[in-house]
Amino acid sequence: MKKQFYSPPFLSPKSEKSLQELGILPKIIGVYKFDRGPPEVDAVFISHGHLDHSAYLSFIKRELPVYCGETTRTILQALSDVRRPNLEFSVSDIEFKAFRTGKKISVDNLEIDPFHVDHSVPGAYGFIIHTSNGAVVYTGDFRDHGAKPEMTRDFVENAKKAKPTAIVTEATNMTGATVSSEAEVESKLNSIVAGADGIMLAEFASSDVDRLNSFFHIAKKNKRCLLEALRKDKGLTVPAFDDEGMMIFRKSKKRFDKWEKQLIEQYEGENKIFDVFEVSKQQCNVILAVSFYDCDELVPLQPAAGSCYVLSTSEPFNEEMEIDYERLVNWLRHYGLPQYHVHVSGHIMPLRLKKALKEVNAKRIFPVHTESAGLFAGFVRDLKSQVTLVEKCKEYTL
Ligand SMILES: [Zn+2]
Ligand SMILES: [Zn+2]
């Protein structure tokens, strides 16, 4: 939505007024700092730490409690340590109330039951909300093909038991669906690294801990070490830097942020930190986590013949990303590096989603988090549940 109007960094929203004017910030009376009236809501619940679910917390009135999982709180606080606070992302002074699976929360006359779900960031939750008019289920972002599908199973079974009046479900993957799993991703990555003669450059989302673990496992299996550039969210460095298979890559830059300096100081004496010249000398022993913005490191690195690049995130999905991707491909072409794409989505696939919705059997289904709500409605039209396509800022009564 924001991308339809803005092109950062040169055209960014200057104040909340712009975001409200364009309907990017939803109109919910009294919940925002700049809104004087009393809030229409008693609390805010965050399902997980991805920014499409948490960024605009910066605008929330600080007297409103914000409920989220322990891990989400860690992620958001770490993010605010590594980024400079800006208009659209700041969690300073927020009154976080952290929950865990199985701990019910009462807000006014509602009872909210958070359930862990499998997603591409740790600490993701779905909610079963008990109201005087029956239960309402919210899936959050979820899948059943990641590293912990049993969590999603548990959520679906409990949602079914609640005999819900409504389920608000994500329906992201209605086009471009695939059949794969995190386990399959790991085995594909393994077959690439096993055959590579030079360095393996790997790009993956910094908060995707499942993927980090997949890379870590194949690094160990192939007697390489995984070199993580200093870009990780603090508190999410799983596996620990203390492990012998894990090294820290010091980027070739002159100024480091505070959290980077702290990490460097902590591990300096332990032979854990490698610069690009040291990496260049032992390319066969290394998987180097990089991003497009690190391409200039390739000049001192000089990748050996037989090196390769693995994109382990979703493919570029907008114009700016495509332009950056073309630039990346130019770099790789210059050094003779083939590109592999090995990834699995953080979102449930259509047939699996339909099966889960059939099992939960809510009276009504509200698809959200999708560009294909109409397609979704057609796909599930034989279920007993009635599908409602939602409109922005419209109220729905149960
Ligand atoms: Zn997400
Ligand atoms: Zn999302």
XYZ file of N, CA and C and ligand atoms in Angstrom, residues 48 50 52-53 119 141 347, ligand 1:
22
model
N 3.209 -11.351 15.591
C 4.630 -11.695 15.446
C 5.432 -10.475 15.020
N 7.272 -9.555 12.375
C 7.474 -8.993 11.027
C 6.906 -7.573 10.975
N 5.302 -5.885 8.773
C 3.945 -5.625 8.269
C 2.905 -5.849 9.370
N 3.344 -6.375 10.528
C 2.418 -6.586 11.645
C 2.744 -5.709 12.847
N 5.983 -20.268 11.513
C 6.086 -19.166 10.546
C 7.568 -18.892 10.317
N 0.130 -14.943 10.691
C 0.787 -15.538 9.521
C 1.214 -16.933 9.947
N 4.321 -18.854 4.505
C 2.858 -18.901 4.558
C 2.324 -20.243 4.065
Zn 4.910 -12.664 8.856
